[in-house]
Structure formats: structure tokens, C-alpha cells
Amino acid sequence: MAATEQFQDFVPVDEWPTVATMLEGFGDQTLPASTALAGTTVSLHAEDGREFRFVFHDGSSLAWTTAGTGADQEVDASYKAIEARNGIFIIDIIHGENRAMQHTTIVFNRNTGVATIAVSRFVDEDGRTRAATEFIHAKTESAAGGLHQRSSGLVGKRIYYRYSDVESYEHIYLNPGTFVWHCIRGGEKGLADVERSMVFDIDQDLFLFFWTEKVMTVEAVLLVDLREQRSIGRMFGWDDSTDAPVVLPFNSRLSVLNTTGYPQDHNKH
């Protein structure tokens, strides 16, 4: 590790940059949009009885209906789908404006008919606007697999993420619900924190990863692909300095630095 990184000191929260500054160096999402869903309809049945129907008109627009909640709705919106692996898509849909904006990310495995829908909205928390995300697990009527389950597959791993030529972070996954992020290069250089997270198994060495931050009012939903050594996802949050939503689609190249296991006697008293 370079000396400038090795001796980067602790940074108090009141000296942290704004959300916009933090995101400046991430760059654009470089992976191309897929048109493989164009002209198809996907109907998903959720655990709680809700039914979702997505009609993909073309490669960038869709109609989305929700039924079974007593508050049925229909939304026409644009979308971007990336085929992370053959038949496995991460689909982003944004609609609404300002504090009514909603960012929905769907991880859909067309091979099994199983999906997880992450719906991020803005909420008021102690007088501050921030994001909150609901996870909905669903599948098609002909689904060949069970719903996506919580995973411990990242626990113990230390992974280095290169989001752009100027923005790099490392993650350390402590347990299925907690991880550490640390900015090595970029707008948050030297900053680090421990955050709540969730991980779901999608496929072999492919995980849906979510985290929510305490200081920055952002939440992230992404696919971590250890086989392809990349991540694909987005951040969604509120920037107090501009009083506006923050939407950041991204992808990264990743390297697993190490995997830590406990000694065999760690359960002994």
C-alpha cells in the first residue's frame, strides 16, 4: 500500500464531503443496455400476494402494473436492462420527480423465473430526507427455482472495487448484515464506515448486495459477480446541498484481495 494511503488519518464526519462530491469520480455506467427483454411480458407473483406485470415495449420503455394491494397502480416509464450473465438481468426503472421519485431495481433470472424487486423511495427521518428500500421476492407461474434467499457467501471477503480511473473502494464483509467500506482513491479518500447490508444468492458466485449508509443519505443495490470480477448497480439518495435526488448508475472491476476464516477453536469457551 502506498504511503499516502497507509498514513491517511481518521476524518471526522463534519469534514466529510457532500453526496454530490462523493459521486463525482464514479464516471458513467459503461456496460451496454440489453434489448433482450424488448417485446416480452414478465408477470411475477410475490410472497405477499402482490402481482407485478412488466410489459417491455422496446429496449428502453415499459408499462408496469401492480395488483393485489388494494392500491393498484400502473406506471409508464423508461428502463435500462443489463444482462449480467446469460439470462440474468439487472433492470433499473426511475419514475416521479423530486421527493416523489422512486428508483426500482429488478434482478430477474429468466432461466429460473425468479426475481427480487428492490423499490427505493424517499422518506423523512428526523427531519432529513433519505432513501428507504423495500425488497420484494417474486417468481413467474412456471418458475423452476425457489425465491432468492439471504446469503453468507461474501462473509470474510475483502474486495477491491475500481469504479473509475480515479475512484476505488474496498469492502470487508463482516457478517451477513454488516460490512465496512473504505475509500482508497476519490472524493471520499480516507473515509470509512460500518454499514447495514443484505446479501442474496442469485447464482453461483453471483450476489445481490444492498447497503444503506448512516452519514450519506444514499442506498445502493447491485450485483456482485465474483466469476466475472465486476459489480453492476446503482446508488439512490438525497443531496441536502442541492436539495435534489441523487441517482448514480455504476459498474466496477473487482478483485478479491483475501478471504478470512476464523481459527478452528473460535467456538470454544
mmCIF file of C-alpha atoms in Angstrom:
data_model
loop_
_atom_site.group_PDB
_atom_site.id
_atom_site.type_symbol
_atom_site.label_atom_id
_atom_site.label_comp_id
_atom_site.label_asym_id
_atom_site.label_seq_id
_atom_site.Cartn_x
_atom_site.Cartn_y
_atom_site.Cartn_z
ATOM 1 C CA MET A 1 0.000 0.000 0.000
ATOM 2 C CA ALA A 2 1.341 3.447 -0.902
ATOM 3 C CA ALA A 3 2.490 5.669 1.943
ATOM 4 C CA THR A 4 -0.223 8.276 1.257
ATOM 5 C CA GLU A 5 -2.857 5.576 1.764
ATOM 6 C CA GLN A 6 -1.123 3.892 4.673
ATOM 7 C CA PHE A 7 -0.980 7.131 6.694
ATOM 8 C CA GLN A 8 -4.373 8.583 5.786
ATOM 9 C CA ASP A 9 -5.773 9.656 9.139
ATOM 10 C CA PHE A 10 -9.278 9.453 10.582
ATOM 11 C CA VAL A 11 -11.684 12.008 9.087
ATOM 12 C CA PRO A 12 -14.414 13.386 11.410
ATOM 13 C CA VAL A 13 -17.944 13.292 9.993
ATOM 14 C CA ASP A 14 -18.253 17.087 9.997
ATOM 15 C CA GLU A 15 -15.379 17.191 7.491
ATOM 16 C CA TRP A 16 -16.949 14.723 5.057
ATOM 17 C CA PRO A 17 -17.797 15.980 1.541
ATOM 18 C CA THR A 18 -21.314 16.319 0.174
ATOM 19 C CA VAL A 19 -23.065 13.451 -1.583
ATOM 20 C CA ALA A 20 -22.501 15.116 -4.970
ATOM 21 C CA THR A 21 -18.755 15.447 -4.335
ATOM 22 C CA MET A 22 -18.588 11.841 -3.236
ATOM 23 C CA LEU A 23 -20.125 10.647 -6.509
ATOM 24 C CA GLU A 24 -18.247 12.906 -8.936
ATOM 25 C CA GLY A 25 -15.480 10.440 -9.713
ATOM 26 C CA PHE A 26 -17.577 7.351 -10.316
ATOM 27 C CA GLY A 27 -17.995 8.035 -14.022
ATOM 28 C CA ASP A 28 -20.709 6.689 -16.288
ATOM 29 C CA GLN A 29 -22.118 3.182 -16.311
ATOM 30 C CA THR A 30 -20.094 1.691 -19.166
ATOM 31 C CA LEU A 31 -21.882 -1.637 -19.661
ATOM 32 C CA PRO A 32 -24.303 -1.553 -22.601
ATOM 33 C CA ALA A 33 -28.065 -1.801 -22.270
ATOM 34 C CA SER A 34 -29.622 -5.069 -23.393
ATOM 35 C CA THR A 35 -32.655 -5.215 -25.686
ATOM 36 C CA ALA A 36 -33.258 -8.906 -24.944
ATOM 37 C CA LEU A 37 -36.451 -8.149 -22.985
ATOM 38 C CA ALA A 38 -37.983 -5.955 -25.712
ATOM 39 C CA GLY A 39 -41.372 -7.241 -26.844
ATOM 40 C CA THR A 40 -41.785 -9.558 -23.848
ATOM 41 C CA THR A 41 -44.088 -9.524 -20.822
ATOM 42 C CA VAL A 42 -42.986 -10.726 -17.391
ATOM 43 C CA SER A 43 -45.624 -11.478 -14.750
ATOM 44 C CA LEU A 44 -44.348 -12.002 -11.225
ATOM 45 C CA HIS A 45 -46.173 -13.262 -8.149
ATOM 46 C CA ALA A 46 -44.811 -12.056 -4.809
ATOM 47 C CA GLU A 47 -44.763 -13.743 -1.412
ATOM 48 C CA ASP A 48 -47.248 -11.226 -0.016
ATOM 49 C CA GLY A 49 -49.853 -11.779 -2.748
ATOM 50 C CA ARG A 50 -48.961 -8.835 -4.940
ATOM 51 C CA GLU A 51 -48.768 -9.363 -8.678
ATOM 52 C CA PHE A 52 -46.420 -7.403 -10.914
ATOM 53 C CA ARG A 53 -46.675 -7.258 -14.687
ATOM 54 C CA PHE A 54 -43.926 -5.695 -16.784
ATOM 55 C CA VAL A 55 -44.619 -5.111 -20.467
ATOM 56 C CA PHE A 56 -41.336 -4.237 -22.184
ATOM 57 C CA HIS A 57 -42.444 -2.237 -25.217
ATOM 58 C CA ASP A 58 -38.932 -1.917 -26.627
ATOM 59 C CA GLY A 59 -35.382 -1.703 -25.339
ATOM 60 C CA SER A 60 -35.993 1.352 -23.169
ATOM 61 C CA SER A 61 -39.719 1.786 -22.283
ATOM 62 C CA LEU A 62 -42.202 -0.333 -20.369
ATOM 63 C CA ALA A 63 -45.588 -0.418 -18.673
ATOM 64 C CA TRP A 64 -45.629 -1.705 -15.100
ATOM 65 C CA THR A 65 -48.800 -2.679 -13.263
ATOM 66 C CA THR A 66 -49.162 -3.729 -9.629
ATOM 67 C CA ALA A 67 -52.237 -5.500 -8.315
ATOM 68 C CA GLY A 68 -53.353 -7.202 -5.138
ATOM 69 C CA THR A 69 -52.539 -4.491 -2.617
ATOM 70 C CA GLY A 70 -55.806 -2.564 -2.576
ATOM 71 C CA ALA A 71 -53.860 0.294 -4.142
ATOM 72 C CA ASP A 72 -53.387 -0.992 -7.666
ATOM 73 C CA GLN A 73 -51.304 1.187 -9.937
ATOM 74 C CA GLU A 74 -49.944 1.423 -13.449
ATOM 75 C CA VAL A 75 -46.746 3.195 -14.384
ATOM 76 C CA ASP A 76 -45.282 4.007 -17.792
ATOM 77 C CA ALA A 77 -41.550 4.546 -17.511
ATOM 78 C CA SER A 78 -38.177 4.199 -19.152
ATOM 79 C CA TYR A 79 -35.820 1.447 -18.096
ATOM 80 C CA LYS A 80 -32.324 0.122 -18.629
ATOM 81 C CA ALA A 81 -31.612 -3.603 -18.528
ATOM 82 C CA ILE A 82 -28.104 -5.055 -18.365
ATOM 83 C CA GLU A 83 -27.636 -8.772 -18.953
ATOM 84 C CA ALA A 84 -25.158 -9.555 -16.180
ATOM 85 C CA ARG A 85 -24.941 -13.202 -17.175
ATOM 86 C CA ASN A 86 -26.744 -15.222 -19.800
ATOM 87 C CA GLY A 87 -30.435 -14.839 -18.944
ATOM 88 C CA ILE A 88 -29.826 -12.887 -15.714
ATOM 89 C CA PHE A 89 -30.787 -9.207 -15.871
ATOM 90 C CA ILE A 90 -30.468 -6.195 -13.605
ATOM 91 C CA ILE A 91 -33.204 -3.745 -14.607
ATOM 92 C CA ASP A 92 -33.434 -0.132 -13.409
ATOM 93 C CA ILE A 93 -36.656 1.889 -13.560
ATOM 94 C CA ILE A 94 -36.941 5.521 -12.421
ATOM 95 C CA HIS A 95 -40.171 7.491 -12.296
ATOM 96 C CA GLY A 96 -41.504 10.505 -10.428
ATOM 97 C CA GLU A 97 -39.746 13.740 -9.576
ATOM 98 C CA ASN A 98 -38.069 15.337 -6.568
ATOM 99 C CA ARG A 99 -39.172 13.724 -3.292
ATOM 100 C CA ALA A 100 -41.777 11.640 -5.147
ATOM 101 C CA MET A 101 -39.071 9.964 -7.227
ATOM 102 C CA GLN A 102 -38.861 6.179 -6.984
ATOM 103 C CA HIS A 103 -35.965 4.033 -8.143
ATOM 104 C CA THR A 104 -36.766 0.355 -8.680
ATOM 105 C CA THR A 105 -34.140 -2.268 -9.423
ATOM 106 C CA ILE A 106 -35.192 -5.760 -10.510
ATOM 107 C CA VAL A 107 -32.825 -8.701 -10.576
ATOM 108 C CA PHE A 108 -34.555 -11.215 -12.831
ATOM 109 C CA ASN A 109 -33.224 -14.659 -13.639
ATOM 110 C CA ARG A 110 -35.094 -15.606 -16.795
ATOM 111 C CA ASN A 111 -33.555 -19.085 -16.641
ATOM 112 C CA THR A 112 -35.354 -19.892 -13.361
ATOM 113 C CA GLY A 113 -38.232 -17.373 -13.433
ATOM 114 C CA VAL A 114 -37.192 -15.927 -10.070
ATOM 115 C CA ALA A 115 -36.839 -12.210 -9.305
ATOM 116 C CA THR A 116 -36.101 -9.810 -6.490
ATOM 117 C CA ILE A 117 -37.545 -6.297 -6.751
ATOM 118 C CA ALA A 118 -35.878 -3.508 -4.756
ATOM 119 C CA VAL A 119 -38.017 -0.366 -4.505
ATOM 120 C CA SER A 120 -36.258 2.738 -3.172
ATOM 121 C CA ARG A 121 -38.294 5.767 -2.106
ATOM 122 C CA PHE A 122 -37.648 8.931 -0.132
ATOM 123 C CA VAL A 123 -38.734 9.145 3.490
ATOM 124 C CA ASP A 124 -38.452 11.775 6.195
ATOM 125 C CA GLU A 125 -36.196 10.643 9.017
ATOM 126 C CA ASP A 126 -35.753 13.079 11.901
ATOM 127 C CA GLY A 127 -36.405 15.993 9.577
ATOM 128 C CA ARG A 128 -33.954 14.766 6.950
ATOM 129 C CA THR A 129 -34.807 13.328 3.548
ATOM 130 C CA ARG A 130 -33.219 9.984 2.833
ATOM 131 C CA ALA A 131 -33.849 6.798 0.885
ATOM 132 C CA ALA A 132 -35.519 3.633 2.162
ATOM 133 C CA THR A 133 -35.656 0.378 0.213
ATOM 134 C CA GLU A 134 -38.270 -2.390 0.223
ATOM 135 C CA PHE A 135 -37.353 -5.853 -1.066
ATOM 136 C CA ILE A 136 -39.998 -7.982 -2.755
ATOM 137 C CA HIS A 137 -39.279 -11.587 -3.724
ATOM 138 C CA ALA A 138 -41.359 -12.958 -6.574
ATOM 139 C CA LYS A 139 -41.447 -15.534 -9.351
ATOM 140 C CA THR A 140 -43.288 -16.434 -12.525
ATOM 141 C CA GLU A 141 -46.000 -19.093 -12.567
ATOM 142 C CA SER A 142 -43.649 -21.512 -14.327
ATOM 143 C CA ALA A 143 -40.640 -20.742 -12.113
ATOM 144 C CA ALA A 144 -38.113 -23.545 -11.876
ATOM 145 C CA GLY A 145 -36.430 -22.330 -8.703
ATOM 146 C CA GLY A 146 -37.173 -21.090 -5.216
ATOM 147 C CA LEU A 147 -37.106 -17.441 -4.206
ATOM 148 C CA HIS A 148 -33.790 -15.711 -3.699
ATOM 149 C CA GLN A 149 -32.520 -16.312 -0.163
ATOM 150 C CA ARG A 150 -30.284 -14.365 2.191
ATOM 151 C CA SER A 151 -26.656 -15.351 1.765
ATOM 152 C CA SER A 152 -23.426 -15.505 3.759
ATOM 153 C CA GLY A 153 -21.410 -16.003 0.570
ATOM 154 C CA LEU A 154 -19.478 -12.728 0.914
ATOM 155 C CA VAL A 155 -18.686 -13.077 4.619
ATOM 156 C CA GLY A 156 -14.960 -12.895 5.323
ATOM 157 C CA LYS A 157 -14.066 -11.470 1.922
ATOM 158 C CA ARG A 158 -12.108 -8.284 1.356
ATOM 159 C CA ILE A 159 -12.850 -6.966 -2.133
ATOM 160 C CA TYR A 160 -11.253 -4.067 -4.013
ATOM 161 C CA TYR A 161 -13.609 -2.184 -6.368
ATOM 162 C CA ARG A 162 -12.390 0.086 -9.191
ATOM 163 C CA TYR A 163 -15.338 2.283 -10.191
ATOM 164 C CA SER A 164 -13.291 4.511 -12.483
ATOM 165 C CA ASP A 165 -9.705 5.580 -13.074
ATOM 166 C CA VAL A 166 -9.947 7.894 -10.073
ATOM 167 C CA GLU A 167 -12.388 6.147 -7.714
ATOM 168 C CA SER A 168 -11.548 2.961 -5.755
ATOM 169 C CA TYR A 169 -13.003 1.431 -2.598
ATOM 170 C CA GLU A 170 -12.523 -1.693 -0.561
ATOM 171 C CA HIS A 171 -15.278 -3.637 1.196
ATOM 172 C CA ILE A 172 -14.849 -6.014 4.108
ATOM 173 C CA TYR A 173 -17.867 -8.238 4.739
ATOM 174 C CA LEU A 174 -18.113 -8.952 8.466
ATOM 175 C CA ASN A 175 -21.347 -10.960 8.644
ATOM 176 C CA PRO A 176 -24.489 -11.361 6.502
ATOM 177 C CA GLY A 177 -25.833 -7.995 7.674
ATOM 178 C CA THR A 178 -22.769 -5.799 8.240
ATOM 179 C CA PHE A 179 -19.861 -4.612 6.107
ATOM 180 C CA VAL A 180 -17.100 -1.991 6.102
ATOM 181 C CA TRP A 181 -16.385 0.353 3.200
ATOM 182 C CA HIS A 182 -13.165 2.335 2.855
ATOM 183 C CA CYS A 183 -12.359 4.798 0.082
ATOM 184 C CA ILE A 184 -8.833 4.267 -1.267
ATOM 185 C CA ARG A 185 -8.973 6.893 -4.043
ATOM 186 C CA GLY A 186 -11.511 9.555 -4.972
ATOM 187 C CA GLY A 187 -13.842 12.081 -3.374
ATOM 188 C CA GLU A 188 -14.109 10.169 -0.096
ATOM 189 C CA LYS A 189 -10.416 9.214 0.149
ATOM 190 C CA GLY A 190 -9.614 8.073 3.660
ATOM 191 C CA LEU A 191 -13.233 7.892 4.741
ATOM 192 C CA ALA A 192 -14.618 4.628 6.078
ATOM 193 C CA ASP A 193 -17.670 3.389 7.931
ATOM 194 C CA VAL A 194 -19.526 0.282 9.055
ATOM 195 C CA GLU A 195 -22.984 -0.077 7.495
ATOM 196 C CA ARG A 196 -26.041 -2.313 7.489
ATOM 197 C CA SER A 197 -26.250 -4.562 4.448
ATOM 198 C CA MET A 198 -28.084 -7.540 2.971
ATOM 199 C CA VAL A 199 -26.861 -10.185 0.542
ATOM 200 C CA PHE A 200 -28.961 -12.598 -1.540
ATOM 201 C CA ASP A 201 -27.848 -15.596 -3.598
ATOM 202 C CA ILE A 202 -28.691 -15.159 -7.304
ATOM 203 C CA ASP A 203 -26.438 -17.739 -8.971
ATOM 204 C CA GLN A 204 -23.084 -19.422 -8.412
ATOM 205 C CA ASP A 205 -20.711 -16.687 -7.176
ATOM 206 C CA LEU A 206 -23.317 -14.031 -8.080
ATOM 207 C CA PHE A 207 -24.886 -11.991 -5.284
ATOM 208 C CA LEU A 208 -27.442 -9.223 -4.942
ATOM 209 C CA PHE A 209 -25.872 -6.796 -2.464
ATOM 210 C CA PHE A 210 -27.628 -3.926 -0.687
ATOM 211 C CA TRP A 211 -26.300 -1.367 1.726
ATOM 212 C CA THR A 212 -27.600 1.758 3.418
ATOM 213 C CA GLU A 213 -25.368 4.491 4.810
ATOM 214 C CA LYS A 214 -25.735 6.316 8.112
ATOM 215 C CA VAL A 215 -23.951 9.570 7.221
ATOM 216 C CA MET A 216 -24.584 9.916 3.492
ATOM 217 C CA THR A 217 -28.301 9.714 2.683
ATOM 218 C CA VAL A 218 -27.828 7.052 -0.002
ATOM 219 C CA GLU A 219 -28.664 3.391 -0.511
ATOM 220 C CA ALA A 220 -27.149 1.023 -3.058
ATOM 221 C CA VAL A 221 -28.439 -2.046 -4.878
ATOM 222 C CA LEU A 222 -26.017 -4.014 -7.042
ATOM 223 C CA LEU A 223 -24.918 -7.370 -8.364
ATOM 224 C CA VAL A 224 -21.518 -8.581 -7.199
ATOM 225 C CA ASP A 225 -20.169 -11.131 -9.671
ATOM 226 C CA LEU A 226 -17.091 -12.922 -8.373
ATOM 227 C CA ARG A 227 -16.825 -15.078 -11.500
ATOM 228 C CA GLU A 228 -16.827 -12.147 -13.938
ATOM 229 C CA GLN A 229 -14.950 -9.945 -11.415
ATOM 230 C CA ARG A 230 -17.289 -6.978 -11.662
ATOM 231 C CA SER A 231 -20.196 -5.257 -9.972
ATOM 232 C CA ILE A 232 -23.226 -3.642 -11.617
ATOM 233 C CA GLY A 233 -25.674 -1.408 -9.801
ATOM 234 C CA ARG A 234 -26.810 1.987 -8.647
ATOM 235 C CA MET A 235 -26.962 4.403 -5.745
ATOM 236 C CA PHE A 236 -30.046 6.409 -4.888
ATOM 237 C CA GLY A 237 -30.316 9.158 -2.320
ATOM 238 C CA TRP A 238 -30.853 12.786 -1.477
ATOM 239 C CA ASP A 239 -28.297 15.601 -1.677
ATOM 240 C CA ASP A 240 -29.008 18.189 1.003
ATOM 241 C CA SER A 241 -26.575 20.672 -0.566
ATOM 242 C CA THR A 242 -28.595 20.883 -3.796
ATOM 243 C CA ASP A 243 -31.945 19.755 -2.336
ATOM 244 C CA ALA A 244 -32.333 17.221 -5.118
ATOM 245 C CA PRO A 245 -32.304 13.477 -5.751
ATOM 246 C CA VAL A 246 -29.047 11.690 -6.498
ATOM 247 C CA VAL A 247 -29.135 8.808 -8.988
ATOM 248 C CA LEU A 248 -25.880 7.062 -9.812
ATOM 249 C CA PRO A 249 -25.773 4.006 -12.096
ATOM 250 C CA PHE A 250 -22.320 2.397 -11.996
ATOM 251 C CA ASN A 251 -20.258 -0.670 -12.669
ATOM 252 C CA SER A 252 -16.827 -1.640 -11.443
ATOM 253 C CA ARG A 253 -13.988 -4.064 -11.878
ATOM 254 C CA LEU A 254 -13.272 -6.012 -8.699
ATOM 255 C CA SER A 255 -10.532 -8.096 -7.155
ATOM 256 C CA VAL A 256 -10.944 -10.406 -4.166
ATOM 257 C CA LEU A 257 -7.949 -9.473 -2.009
ATOM 258 C CA ASN A 258 -8.394 -12.229 0.541
ATOM 259 C CA THR A 259 -10.910 -14.366 2.370
ATOM 260 C CA THR A 260 -10.619 -14.553 6.136
ATOM 261 C CA GLY A 261 -11.748 -17.520 8.204
ATOM 262 C CA TYR A 262 -11.791 -17.893 11.959
ATOM 263 C CA PRO A 263 -9.483 -20.359 13.742
ATOM 264 C CA GLN A 264 -10.970 -23.796 14.333
ATOM 265 C CA ASP A 265 -11.196 -23.125 18.067
ATOM 266 C CA HIS A 266 -13.212 -19.913 17.763
ATOM 267 C CA ASN A 267 -16.322 -21.606 19.152
ATOM 268 C CA LYS A 268 -14.548 -22.987 22.199
ATOM 269 C CA HIS A 269 -15.086 -21.288 25.543
#
